[in-house]
Coordinates of C-alpha atoms and ligand atoms in Angstrom, one line a residue:
X1 CA -120.2 75.3 -100.5
X2 CA -122.0 74.8 -103.8
X3 CA -124.7 72.3 -103.8
X4 CA -127.0 73.2 -106.6
X5 CA -127.8 70.6 -109.3
X6 CA -129.9 71.3 -112.4
X7 CA -131.4 68.7 -114.7
X8 CA -131.5 69.8 -118.3
X9 CA -132.6 68.0 -121.4
X10 CA -135.3 68.3 -124.1
X11 CA -138.9 67.5 -123.3
X12 CA -140.1 63.9 -122.7
X13 CA -136.7 62.4 -121.8
X14 CA -137.9 61.8 -118.2
X15 CA -136.5 64.8 -116.3
X16 CA -139.6 65.3 -114.1
X17 CA -139.8 61.5 -113.5
X18 CA -136.2 61.5 -112.2
X19 CA -136.8 64.8 -110.3
X20 CA -139.8 63.2 -108.5
X21 CA -137.9 60.0 -107.7
X22 CA -134.9 61.8 -106.3
X23 CA -136.8 64.4 -104.2
X24 CA -139.6 62.0 -103.2
X25 CA -142.3 64.4 -104.3
X26 CA -145.1 63.0 -106.4
X27 CA -147.7 65.7 -106.2
X28 CA -147.8 69.4 -106.0
X29 CA -147.3 70.5 -102.5
X30 CA -150.1 72.9 -101.6
X31 CA -149.2 75.3 -98.9
X32 CA -151.4 75.9 -95.9
X33 CA -151.3 79.6 -96.6
X34 CA -153.7 80.9 -99.2
X35 CA -153.5 77.6 -101.1
X36 CA -150.3 78.6 -102.8
X37 CA -148.8 75.8 -104.8
X38 CA -145.1 75.6 -104.0
X39 CA -142.6 75.2 -106.7
X40 CA -142.8 71.7 -108.0
X41 CA -139.5 72.0 -109.9
X42 CA -137.3 72.7 -106.9
X43 CA -136.5 70.2 -104.1
X44 CA -133.9 68.9 -101.7
X45 CA -132.2 65.5 -102.2
X46 CA -130.5 63.7 -99.4
X47 CA -128.1 60.9 -100.2
X48 CA -125.8 59.2 -97.7
X49 CA -126.0 62.1 -95.3
X50 CA -125.2 64.7 -98.1
X51 CA -127.8 67.2 -99.1
X52 CA -128.2 69.2 -102.3
X53 CA -130.8 71.3 -104.1
X54 CA -132.2 69.9 -107.3
X55 CA -133.9 72.0 -110.0
X56 CA -135.9 70.5 -112.9
X57 CA -135.3 73.1 -115.6
X58 CA -137.8 71.4 -117.9
X59 CA -140.7 72.2 -115.7
X60 CA -140.2 75.9 -116.6
X61 CA -140.2 75.5 -120.4
X62 CA -143.4 77.0 -121.7
X63 CA -144.6 78.0 -125.2
X64 CA -144.6 76.4 -128.6
X65 CA -142.0 74.1 -130.1
X66 CA -140.3 76.9 -132.2
X67 CA -139.7 79.2 -129.2
X68 CA -138.4 76.2 -127.5
X69 CA -134.9 76.0 -128.9
X70 CA -134.0 79.6 -128.2
X71 CA -135.5 79.4 -124.7
X72 CA -133.8 76.1 -123.8
X73 CA -130.5 77.5 -124.9
X74 CA -131.0 80.5 -122.6
X75 CA -132.0 78.3 -119.7
X76 CA -129.2 75.8 -120.2
X77 CA -126.7 78.7 -120.3
X78 CA -128.2 80.1 -117.2
X79 CA -128.2 76.8 -115.4
X80 CA -124.5 76.4 -116.3
X81 CA -123.9 79.8 -114.7
X82 CA -125.8 79.2 -111.6
X83 CA -125.6 75.5 -110.9
X84 CA -122.7 73.6 -109.5
X85 CA -123.4 70.5 -111.5
X86 CA -125.5 69.7 -114.5
X87 CA -127.4 66.5 -115.1
X88 CA -128.0 66.2 -118.8
X89 CA -130.6 63.7 -119.7
X90 CA -131.2 61.9 -123.0
X91 CA -133.5 59.0 -124.0
X92 CA -132.2 55.6 -125.2
X93 CA -135.5 54.8 -126.9
X94 CA -135.1 57.7 -129.4
X95 CA -131.3 57.9 -129.6
X96 CA -129.5 61.3 -130.3
X97 CA -131.8 64.0 -131.6
X98 CA -131.0 67.4 -133.0
X99 CA -132.1 69.1 -129.8
X100 CA -129.8 66.8 -127.8
X101 CA -126.9 67.9 -130.0
X102 CA -127.7 71.6 -129.5
X103 CA -127.7 71.2 -125.7
X104 CA -124.5 69.1 -125.8
X105 CA -122.8 71.8 -127.7
X106 CA -123.5 74.3 -125.0
X107 CA -122.5 71.9 -122.2
X108 CA -119.2 70.9 -123.8
X109 CA -118.0 74.6 -123.4
X110 CA -119.1 74.8 -119.8
X111 CA -116.6 74.7 -117.0
X112 CA -118.9 72.8 -114.7
X113 CA -119.1 69.1 -114.0
X114 CA -121.7 67.5 -116.4
X115 CA -123.2 64.1 -115.7
X116 CA -124.7 62.5 -118.9
X117 CA -127.7 60.3 -118.1
X118 CA -129.2 58.0 -120.7
X119 CA -132.7 57.3 -119.4
X120 CA -135.4 54.6 -120.0
X121 CA -132.9 51.8 -119.8
X122 CA -135.7 49.8 -118.1
X123 CA -134.0 46.5 -118.8
X124 CA -130.3 46.5 -117.8
X125 CA -129.6 44.2 -120.8
X126 CA -130.4 47.2 -123.1
X127 CA -127.6 49.4 -121.6
X128 CA -125.4 48.8 -124.7
X129 CA -127.9 51.0 -126.6
X130 CA -126.6 53.9 -124.6
X131 CA -123.1 53.7 -126.1
X132 CA -124.1 56.0 -129.0
X133 CA -124.3 58.9 -126.6
X134 CA -120.5 58.8 -126.1
X135 CA -120.4 60.7 -129.4
X136 CA -121.9 63.7 -127.7
X137 CA -118.4 64.3 -126.3
X138 CA -119.4 64.5 -122.7
X139 CA -117.6 61.5 -121.3
X140 CA -119.1 58.6 -119.4
X141 CA -122.8 57.7 -119.9
X142 CA -124.9 56.8 -116.9
X143 CA -127.7 54.5 -117.8
X144 CA -130.7 54.6 -115.6
X145 CA -134.4 53.9 -115.5
X146 CA -136.1 56.9 -113.9
X147 CA -139.4 54.9 -113.7
X148 CA -138.0 51.9 -111.9
X149 CA -135.2 53.8 -110.1
X150 CA -132.7 51.3 -111.4
X151 CA -129.1 52.6 -111.2
X152 CA -130.2 55.8 -109.6
X153 CA -128.0 55.0 -106.6
X154 CA -124.9 54.9 -108.8
X155 CA -125.9 58.2 -110.3
X156 CA -126.3 59.8 -106.8
X157 CA -122.9 58.5 -105.8
X158 CA -121.4 60.2 -108.8
X159 CA -123.2 63.5 -108.2
X160 CA -122.2 63.6 -104.5
X161 CA -118.6 62.7 -105.4
X162 CA -118.4 65.7 -107.8
X163 CA -120.2 68.1 -105.3
X164 CA -117.9 67.2 -102.5
X165 CA -114.8 67.5 -104.7
X166 CA -115.7 70.8 -106.4
X167 CA -117.9 72.2 -103.7
X168 CA -115.4 73.8 -101.4
X169 CA -114.8 77.5 -101.6
X170 CA -112.2 79.4 -99.7
X171 CA -113.8 81.5 -97.0
X172 CA -112.8 82.0 -93.4
X173 CA -115.1 80.9 -90.7
X174 CA -117.2 84.1 -90.6
X175 CA -121.0 84.5 -90.9
X176 CA -122.2 84.6 -94.4
X177 CA -125.2 86.8 -95.3
X178 CA -127.0 87.0 -98.5
X179 CA -129.3 89.8 -99.7
X180 CA -132.1 88.2 -101.7
X181 CA -135.4 89.3 -103.2
X182 CA -137.3 89.9 -106.4
X183 CA -135.8 92.3 -109.0
X184 CA -136.2 96.0 -108.1
X185 CA -136.8 95.6 -104.4
X186 CA -133.6 97.4 -103.7
X187 CA -130.9 94.8 -103.3
X188 CA -128.1 96.7 -105.1
X189 CA -129.1 99.9 -103.4
X190 CA -128.8 98.3 -100.0
X191 CA -125.5 96.5 -100.7
X192 CA -124.0 99.7 -102.1
X193 CA -125.2 101.7 -99.1
X194 CA -123.6 99.1 -96.8
X195 CA -120.3 98.8 -98.7
X196 CA -120.2 102.6 -99.4
X197 CA -118.4 102.0 -102.6
X198 CA -119.2 100.7 -106.1
X199 CA -115.7 99.3 -106.6
X200 CA -117.0 95.8 -106.0
X201 CA -119.3 95.8 -108.9
X202 CA -117.7 93.6 -111.6
X203 CA -119.0 93.3 -115.1
X204 CA -119.6 89.6 -115.7
X205 CA -118.9 87.6 -118.8
X206 CA -121.9 85.4 -119.6
X207 CA -121.2 81.7 -119.0
X208 CA -118.0 82.1 -117.0
X209 CA -117.6 80.9 -113.5
X210 CA -117.4 83.5 -110.9
X211 CA -113.9 84.2 -109.4
X212 CA -115.0 85.4 -106.1
X213 CA -118.5 85.4 -104.6
X214 CA -117.9 86.7 -101.2
X215 CA -117.3 90.4 -100.2
X216 CA -115.9 90.8 -96.7
X217 CA -117.6 93.5 -94.6
X218 CA -115.7 94.8 -91.6
X219 CA -117.2 98.0 -90.3
X220 CA -119.2 99.3 -87.3
X221 CA -118.2 96.3 -85.2
X222 CA -119.5 93.8 -87.8
X223 CA -117.4 91.3 -89.6
X224 CA -119.0 88.9 -92.1
X225 CA -119.2 88.0 -95.7
X226 CA -121.8 89.3 -98.1
X227 CA -122.6 86.8 -100.7
X228 CA -122.7 88.0 -104.2
X229 CA -126.1 88.4 -105.6
X230 CA -127.7 89.4 -108.9
X231 CA -127.9 92.9 -107.7
X232 CA -124.3 93.2 -106.6
X233 CA -122.8 92.2 -109.8
X234 CA -125.5 93.0 -112.3
X235 CA -125.1 89.6 -113.9
X236 CA -127.0 88.8 -117.1
X237 CA -130.3 90.6 -116.7
X238 CA -132.2 87.8 -118.4
X239 CA -136.0 87.6 -117.9
X240 CA -135.6 87.5 -114.2
X241 CA -139.3 87.9 -113.9
X242 CA -139.6 84.3 -115.1
X243 CA -139.8 82.0 -112.1
X244 CA -137.1 79.7 -113.5
X245 CA -134.4 82.4 -113.4
X246 CA -135.5 83.8 -110.1
X247 CA -135.5 80.3 -108.5
X248 CA -132.1 79.3 -110.0
X249 CA -130.5 82.5 -108.8
X250 CA -132.1 82.6 -105.3
X251 CA -131.3 78.9 -104.6
X252 CA -127.6 79.4 -105.6
X253 CA -127.3 82.3 -103.2
X254 CA -129.4 80.9 -100.4
X255 CA -127.4 77.6 -100.4
X256 CA -124.2 79.5 -99.6
X257 CA -125.7 81.7 -96.8
X258 CA -126.1 81.3 -93.1
X259 CA -128.6 84.1 -92.9
X260 CA -130.7 85.6 -95.7
X261 CA -131.6 89.3 -95.7
X262 CA -134.8 89.1 -97.6
X263 CA -135.9 92.4 -99.1
X264 CA -139.5 93.3 -100.1
X265 CA -140.8 96.5 -101.6
X266 CA -143.0 98.3 -99.1
X267 CA -145.1 99.7 -101.8
X268 CA -145.9 96.3 -103.3
X269 CA -146.1 94.1 -100.2
X270 CA -145.3 90.5 -100.0
X271 CA -146.1 88.9 -103.3
X272 CA -146.2 85.3 -104.4
X273 CA -142.6 85.4 -105.7
X274 CA -141.5 86.8 -102.4
X275 CA -143.3 83.9 -100.7
X276 CA -141.5 81.5 -102.9
X277 CA -138.2 83.0 -101.9
X278 CA -139.2 82.8 -98.3
X279 CA -140.1 79.1 -98.6
X280 CA -136.7 78.4 -100.3
X281 CA -135.0 80.0 -97.4
X282 CA -137.0 78.0 -94.8
X283 CA -136.7 74.7 -96.7
X284 CA -132.9 75.2 -96.8
X285 CA -133.0 75.8 -93.0
X286 CA -131.3 79.2 -93.3
X287 CA -131.8 82.1 -91.0
X288 CA -133.9 85.0 -92.3
X289 CA -134.5 88.7 -91.6
X290 CA -137.3 90.3 -93.5
X291 CA -136.5 93.9 -94.6
X292 CA -139.3 96.1 -95.8
X293 CA -137.5 98.5 -98.1
X294 CA -138.6 101.9 -99.6
X295 CA -140.3 102.7 -96.3
X296 CA -139.5 106.4 -97.1
X297 CA -142.2 106.6 -99.8
X298 CA -144.9 105.0 -97.7
X299 CA -147.6 107.1 -96.2
X300 CA -147.3 106.4 -92.5
X301 CA -149.0 107.0 -89.2
X302 CA -148.3 105.6 -85.7
X303 CA -149.8 102.2 -86.4
X304 CA -148.3 101.6 -89.8
X305 CA -145.4 99.4 -88.6
X306 CA -147.7 97.3 -86.5
X307 CA -150.3 96.9 -89.2
X308 CA -147.7 96.0 -91.8
X309 CA -146.1 93.5 -89.5
X310 CA -149.4 91.8 -88.9
X311 CA -150.1 91.6 -92.6
X312 CA -146.7 89.9 -93.2
X313 CA -147.3 87.5 -90.4
X314 CA -150.5 86.4 -92.1
X315 CA -148.7 85.8 -95.3
X316 CA -145.7 83.9 -93.9
X317 CA -147.6 81.8 -91.2
X318 CA -147.0 79.4 -89.6
X319 CA -143.3 80.5 -89.3
X320 CA -143.8 84.0 -88.0
X321 CA -141.0 84.2 -85.4
X322 CA -138.9 86.3 -87.8
X323 CA -137.4 89.8 -87.4
X324 CA -138.9 92.5 -89.6
X325 CA -137.0 95.7 -90.2
X326 CA -138.5 98.8 -91.9
X327 CA -135.8 100.6 -93.9
X328 CA -134.9 102.9 -96.7
X329 CA -131.8 101.7 -98.5
X330 CA -131.9 104.8 -100.6
X331 CA -131.6 107.2 -97.7
X332 CA -129.6 104.7 -95.6
X333 CA -132.2 104.7 -92.8
X334 CA -131.9 101.9 -90.3
X335 CA -129.5 99.9 -92.6
X336 CA -127.2 99.1 -89.7
X337 CA -130.2 97.7 -87.8
X338 CA -130.5 95.2 -90.6
X339 CA -126.9 94.0 -89.8
X340 CA -127.7 93.9 -86.1
X341 CA -130.7 91.7 -86.7
X342 CA -128.8 89.4 -89.1
X343 CA -126.1 89.0 -86.4
X344 CA -128.7 88.0 -83.8
X345 CA -130.2 85.5 -86.2
X346 CA -126.8 84.1 -86.9
X347 CA -126.2 83.6 -83.2
X348 CA -129.7 82.1 -82.7
X349 CA -129.0 79.6 -85.5
X350 CA -125.7 78.5 -83.9
X351 CA -127.2 78.3 -80.4
X352 CA -126.7 74.9 -78.6
X353 CA -128.9 74.3 -75.6
X354 CA -127.3 72.0 -73.0
X355 CA -129.3 68.7 -72.7
X356 CA -130.0 69.2 -69.0
X357 CA -131.3 72.7 -69.5
X358 CA -133.4 71.6 -72.4
X359 CA -135.0 68.7 -70.4
X360 CA -135.5 70.9 -67.3
X361 CA -137.6 73.3 -69.4
X362 CA -139.3 71.0 -71.8
X363 CA -140.2 67.9 -69.7
X364 CA -142.6 69.8 -67.3
X365 CA -144.3 71.4 -70.4
X366 CA -144.8 68.0 -71.9
X367 CA -146.0 66.6 -68.6
X368 CA -148.6 69.4 -68.3
X369 CA -149.9 68.6 -71.8
X370 CA -149.0 65.1 -72.9
X371 CA -149.4 63.9 -76.5
X372 CA -152.9 62.4 -77.0
X373 CA -153.3 58.7 -76.5
X374 CA -153.4 56.7 -79.7
X375 CA -155.7 53.6 -80.0
X376 CA -155.8 53.3 -76.2
X377 CA -152.0 53.5 -76.0
X378 CA -150.1 56.1 -73.9
X379 CA -147.7 58.1 -76.0
X380 CA -144.8 59.1 -73.8
X381 CA -141.9 61.5 -74.5
X382 CA -138.9 60.5 -72.3
X383 CA -136.3 63.1 -73.1
X384 CA -135.1 65.6 -75.6
X385 CA -131.7 66.5 -77.0
X386 CA -130.4 68.9 -79.6
X387 CA -128.6 67.2 -82.4
X388 CA -125.1 68.4 -83.5
X389 CA -126.3 69.8 -86.9
X390 CA -125.6 73.2 -88.5
X391 CA -129.1 74.4 -87.7
X392 CA -131.2 73.8 -84.7
X393 CA -132.6 70.3 -84.7
X394 CA -134.3 68.6 -81.7
X395 CA -134.9 64.9 -81.2
X396 CA -137.7 64.0 -78.8
X397 CA -137.3 60.4 -77.7
X398 CA -140.5 58.6 -77.4
X399 CA -142.1 55.1 -77.1
X400 CA -144.4 55.5 -80.1
X401 CA -142.9 58.3 -82.3
X402 CA -145.1 57.5 -85.3
X403 CA -148.2 58.4 -83.3
X404 CA -147.2 62.0 -82.6
X405 CA -149.2 64.4 -84.8
X406 CA -147.9 67.5 -86.6
X407 CA -150.0 69.7 -84.3
X408 CA -148.2 68.4 -81.3
X409 CA -144.8 68.9 -83.0
X410 CA -145.8 72.4 -83.7
X411 CA -146.7 72.9 -80.1
X412 CA -143.3 71.6 -79.1
X413 CA -141.6 73.9 -81.6
X414 CA -143.6 76.9 -80.2
X415 CA -142.5 76.1 -76.7
X416 CA -138.9 75.8 -77.8
X417 CA -139.2 79.2 -79.4
X418 CA -140.9 80.7 -76.3
X419 CA -138.2 79.5 -73.9
X420 CA -135.0 79.8 -76.0
X421 CA -134.4 82.5 -78.6
X422 CA -134.6 81.1 -82.1
X423 CA -136.0 84.2 -83.8
X424 CA -135.4 84.1 -87.5
X425 CA -134.3 80.5 -87.6
X426 CA -136.3 77.5 -88.9
X427 CA -136.0 74.6 -86.4
X428 CA -136.5 70.9 -87.0
X429 CA -138.4 68.7 -84.5
X430 CA -138.0 65.0 -84.9
X431 CA -139.6 62.1 -82.9
X432 CA -137.2 59.2 -82.3
X433 CA -137.8 55.8 -80.9
X434 CA -136.5 55.4 -77.4
Ligands
GDP1 P1 -139.7 65.4 -119.1 O1 -140.5 66.2 -120.1 O2 -138.2 65.3 -119.5 O3 -139.8 66.0 -117.7 O4 -140.2 63.9 -119.1 P2 -141.2 63.2 -118.1 O5 -140.6 62.8 -116.8 O6 -142.5 63.9 -118.1 O7 -141.4 61.8 -118.9 C1 -141.8 61.7 -120.2 C2 -142.4 60.3 -120.5 O8 -141.4 59.3 -120.4 C3 -143.5 60.0 -119.5 O9 -144.5 59.3 -120.1 C4 -142.7 59.0 -118.5 O10 -143.6 58.1 -117.9 C5 -141.8 58.3 -119.4 N1 -140.6 57.9 -118.7 C6 -139.8 58.6 -117.8 N2 -138.8 57.8 -117.4 C7 -138.9 56.6 -117.9 C8 -138.2 55.4 -117.9 O11 -137.2 55.2 -117.1 N3 -138.6 54.4 -118.6 C9 -139.7 54.5 -119.5 N4 -140.0 53.4 -120.2 N5 -140.4 55.6 -119.6 C10 -140.0 56.6 -118.8
GDP2 P1 -132.5 95.3 -107.2 O1 -133.0 94.9 -108.5 O2 -133.2 94.5 -106.1 O3 -131.0 95.3 -107.0 O4 -133.0 96.8 -107.0 P2 -132.2 98.2 -107.1 O5 -131.3 98.4 -105.9 O6 -131.7 98.3 -108.5 O7 -133.4 99.2 -106.9 C1 -134.5 99.3 -107.8 C2 -135.1 100.7 -107.8 O8 -135.7 101.0 -106.5 C3 -134.1 101.8 -108.1 O9 -134.7 102.8 -108.9 C4 -133.7 102.3 -106.7 O10 -133.3 103.6 -106.7 C5 -135.1 102.2 -106.0 N1 -134.9 102.0 -104.5 C6 -134.1 101.2 -103.9 N2 -134.2 101.3 -102.5 C7 -135.1 102.3 -102.3 C8 -135.6 103.0 -101.1 O11 -135.3 102.6 -100.0 N3 -136.5 104.0 -101.3 C9 -136.9 104.4 -102.6 N4 -137.8 105.3 -102.7 N5 -136.4 103.8 -103.7 C10 -135.5 102.8 -103.6

């Protein structure tokens, strides 16, 4: 199901203001690990129970004004290819500019839903000024004020309507795995080794929508879909080293997957771009198997696997309950093990713990170590239940949910992991008012 939205538009129209408003992020999120700044241009939006990924393409435009036009055209084309819907933002206070026209020309040819947004309509009385944008030939104009948030609800209604109409893809109810990772880590090599044929490699035509993105795999007792990736189809090899392309492409793939098979290059270790991909997977609540590829060319001794595992754990902490497989895609060593781990993670992600069992295990643990008192008040957890979501989510019912600290939630999560197998699966822990 496609749920990736990209905001495009020239600089200063208000893209990042809208992005922050919709994703609710106002500052860079600094990660606990190694002070890594997470990607500020990617976030999740939830509207009326519907979730989608939002990418602010503008945040990635670097360089001087003259490289801008060429670069923006590339990015807009790429966004058209990878996103399921494009928000095109213009500015009522300036009217149509040459750059707006350039972008509109690209978008008119796209076979994706486009939502045209005229921003900076701070005073609803001024919305008539937006009518000139009809001449861009992109249909209805949504007037909003990104600063005040006025009309952003109508905008979200429209986006969600499109995504739920266009978002369904034909695929039987089988596990969906995606092979993700930086360029050159060995994604195509692994996929080709698994499929044992190169017939599935299709030469893409830039800017066209993809006809089929799932390849069914039915061998060695496994039956699942492999989701098309950059490596599989060798789609436009545009500056994939730029964060923008890497994020657009990874998000698109991750959104469609149940479990992500994340490759890293053993000789290079887990780099910051790998960490970003890992965070994208976790923030999307998808299952993950880490595959350390090119293990054949590593110098090894008896402790190598253990040492390498510890190093990865340091780099992905606090979520370290993840299977790690050491393989060589080139010589097909342990590649079936990758599928076995993915299968287990898939099962873990769909696991539903009966409420009685959950409480029998968790309540004594909570009793033995209760949440700390807050301002002299006892904080009591009464019971817990797993919510009927697509990924494991647990609600702990409590008298004073707002007084439970992150550290205690982390403790509960660890206990859930110790007692029930959720290896490879991000889990959500919520406190609810009883
Ligand atoms: P971007 O380059 O497209 O990401 O644009 P920004 O979000 O950085 O906004 C550019 C400027 O426009 C900033 O000074 C914002 O405060 C301002 N701006 C954004 N949205 C609005 C709006 O709805 N009304 C007004 N008056 N100014 C806005
Ligand atoms: P992708 O960009 O992630 O799809 O990476 P490719 O599959 O194109 O692989 C990039 C390079 O790494 C190619 O030269 C592969 O032959 C090489 N490669 C891939 N897997 C392995 C492996 O397991 N061992 C070694 N030594 N090289 C590999």
